[in-house]
XYZ file of C-alpha atoms in Angstrom:
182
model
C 131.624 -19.173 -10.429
C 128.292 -18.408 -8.813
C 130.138 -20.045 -5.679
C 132.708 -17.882 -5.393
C 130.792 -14.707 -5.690
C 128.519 -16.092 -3.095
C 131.663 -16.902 -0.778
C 133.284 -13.553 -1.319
C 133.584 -11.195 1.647
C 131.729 -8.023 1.216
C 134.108 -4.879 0.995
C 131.589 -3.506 3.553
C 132.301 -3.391 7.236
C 129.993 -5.053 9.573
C 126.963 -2.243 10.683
C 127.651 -2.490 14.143
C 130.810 -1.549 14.205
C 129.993 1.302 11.338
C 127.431 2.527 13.753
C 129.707 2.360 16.723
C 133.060 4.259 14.487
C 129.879 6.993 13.564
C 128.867 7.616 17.297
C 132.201 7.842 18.662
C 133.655 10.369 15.362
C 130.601 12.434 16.018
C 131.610 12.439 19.643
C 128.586 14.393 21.256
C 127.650 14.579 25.181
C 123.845 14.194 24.049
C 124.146 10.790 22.031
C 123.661 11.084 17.991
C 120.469 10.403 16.127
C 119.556 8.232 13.514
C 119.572 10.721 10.919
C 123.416 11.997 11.907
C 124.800 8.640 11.919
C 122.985 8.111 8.441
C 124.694 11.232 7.183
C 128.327 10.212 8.320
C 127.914 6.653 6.621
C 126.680 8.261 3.127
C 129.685 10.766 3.586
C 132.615 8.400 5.074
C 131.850 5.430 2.346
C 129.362 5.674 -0.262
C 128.949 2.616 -1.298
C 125.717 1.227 0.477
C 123.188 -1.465 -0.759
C 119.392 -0.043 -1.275
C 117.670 0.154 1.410
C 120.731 0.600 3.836
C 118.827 3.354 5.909
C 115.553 0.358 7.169
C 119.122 -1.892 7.469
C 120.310 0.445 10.004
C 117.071 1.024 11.624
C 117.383 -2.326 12.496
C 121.041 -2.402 13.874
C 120.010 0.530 15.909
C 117.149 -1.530 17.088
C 118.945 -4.989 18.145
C 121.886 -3.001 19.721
C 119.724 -1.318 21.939
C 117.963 -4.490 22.874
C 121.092 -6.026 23.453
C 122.082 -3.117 25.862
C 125.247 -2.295 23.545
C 123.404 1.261 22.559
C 121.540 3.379 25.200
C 118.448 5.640 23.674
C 118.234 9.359 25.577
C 115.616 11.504 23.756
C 115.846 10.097 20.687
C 119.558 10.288 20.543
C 121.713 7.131 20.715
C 124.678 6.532 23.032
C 127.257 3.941 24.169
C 126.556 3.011 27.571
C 129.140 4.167 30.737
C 131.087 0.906 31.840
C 132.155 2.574 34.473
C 129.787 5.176 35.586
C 131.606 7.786 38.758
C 128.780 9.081 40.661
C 131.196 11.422 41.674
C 132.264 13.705 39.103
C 134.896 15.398 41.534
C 137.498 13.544 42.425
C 138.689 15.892 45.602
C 135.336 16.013 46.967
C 134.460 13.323 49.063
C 131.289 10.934 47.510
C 127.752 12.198 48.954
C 125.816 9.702 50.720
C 121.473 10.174 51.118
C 119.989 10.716 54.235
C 119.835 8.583 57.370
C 122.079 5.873 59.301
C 123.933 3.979 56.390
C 122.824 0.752 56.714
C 124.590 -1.888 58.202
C 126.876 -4.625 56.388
C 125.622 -7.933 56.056
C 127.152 -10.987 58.151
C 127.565 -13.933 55.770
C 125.276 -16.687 57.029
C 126.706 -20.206 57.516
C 125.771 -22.966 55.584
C 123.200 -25.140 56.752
C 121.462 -22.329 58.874
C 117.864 -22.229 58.505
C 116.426 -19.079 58.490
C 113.270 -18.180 60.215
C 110.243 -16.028 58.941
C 110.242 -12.713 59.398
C 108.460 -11.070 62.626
C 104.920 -10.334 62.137
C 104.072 -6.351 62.514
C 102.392 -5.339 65.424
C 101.496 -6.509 69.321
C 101.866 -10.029 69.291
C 98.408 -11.596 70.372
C 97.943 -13.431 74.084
C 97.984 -16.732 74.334
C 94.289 -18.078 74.385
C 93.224 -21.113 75.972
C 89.809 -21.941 74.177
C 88.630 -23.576 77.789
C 89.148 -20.313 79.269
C 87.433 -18.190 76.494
C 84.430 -20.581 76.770
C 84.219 -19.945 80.697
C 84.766 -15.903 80.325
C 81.982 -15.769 78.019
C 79.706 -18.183 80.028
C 80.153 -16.118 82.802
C 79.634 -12.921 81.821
C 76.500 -13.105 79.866
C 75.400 -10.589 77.561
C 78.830 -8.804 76.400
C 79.661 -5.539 77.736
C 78.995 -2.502 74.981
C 81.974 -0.703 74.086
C 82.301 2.838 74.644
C 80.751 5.181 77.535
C 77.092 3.808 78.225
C 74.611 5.569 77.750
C 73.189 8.553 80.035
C 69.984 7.366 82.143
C 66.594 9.469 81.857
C 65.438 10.936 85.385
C 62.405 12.169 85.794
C 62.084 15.697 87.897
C 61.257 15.409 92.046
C 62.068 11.830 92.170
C 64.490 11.197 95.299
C 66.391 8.343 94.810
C 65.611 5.288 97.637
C 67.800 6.031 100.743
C 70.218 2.969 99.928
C 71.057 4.623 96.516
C 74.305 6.597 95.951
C 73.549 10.641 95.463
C 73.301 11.888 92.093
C 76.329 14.287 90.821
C 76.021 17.679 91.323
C 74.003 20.150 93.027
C 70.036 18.808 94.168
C 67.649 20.874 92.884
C 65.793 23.976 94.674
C 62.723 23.025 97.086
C 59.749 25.097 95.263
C 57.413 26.750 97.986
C 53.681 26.225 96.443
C 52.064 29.569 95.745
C 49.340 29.679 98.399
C 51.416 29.707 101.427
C 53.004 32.850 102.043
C 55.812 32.866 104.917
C 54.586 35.766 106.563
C 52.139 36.635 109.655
């Protein structure tokens, strides 16, 4: 006897599909909370174990994990299967910005594919013989950047071989003694 009560089906429906009759009688745009479902059950068949509000919790709980319920501010929903991002039908669908991008070619099997193209200038080729003979060669390395400006002290002429200075040369200063007039 304790078998059969054992092996009797419950006169309760399954939760899940309780939960889903609740959210689509209530039927809102927003989803339905907890608390609303709750009510409908208690209202639409009384008849619920002890405890039937932490056994809901948890329906609500492994449907959403399962993706069967969507949560939106607290509110619970049945997910879109087939979302339209456009709403109007006459209206043609909106793209984003910019050149839509192209469609991709199938690739044929057995094609290896290369890495992708480094950013940038690709370097020159370098020859470590002729790195070791430009550096040999030159010495110390040039300084980068304008060099720097040279010190000249005032009345020196440059030798006669040397190229003339920029610019205007300075004034020839009479001394005070001599006077240019007789």
């Amino acid at each position: 006897m304790a078998t059969e009560e054992v092996n009797k089906p419950s006169s309760l429906p399954q939760y899940p599909e309780v939960i889903f009759t609740a959210i689509a009688a209530l039927n809102d745009g927003t989803g339905v909370s907890k608390s609303a479902i709750l009510e409908y059950l208690e209202s639409s068949s009384g008849e619920f174990p002890a405890g039937h509000e932490t056994l809901l919790a948890n329906h609500l709980e492994k449907l959403k994990e399962n993706g069967e319920l969507i949560m939106v501010k607290n509110n619970y929903m049945r997910p879109n299967p087939n979302p339209n991002p456009n709403p109007n039908p006459n209206l043609p669908v909106r793209r984003g910005r910019g050149r839509p991008p192209k469609p991709k070619q199938p690739i044929p099997a057995g094609t290896v594919i290369s890495p992708a193209r480094p950013r940038g200038r690709p370097p020159k080729p370098k020859d470590p013989a002729d790195v070791a003979a430009a550096v040999a060669s030159s010495g110390l390395p040039k300084r980068r950047g304008r060099p720097p400006k040279r010190v000249r002290s005032a009345g020196v002429v440059p030798p006669a071989g040397a190229p003339r200075p920029r610019g205007r040369p300075p004034k020839n200063k009479t001394p005070l003694g001599v006077v240019g007039f007789v």
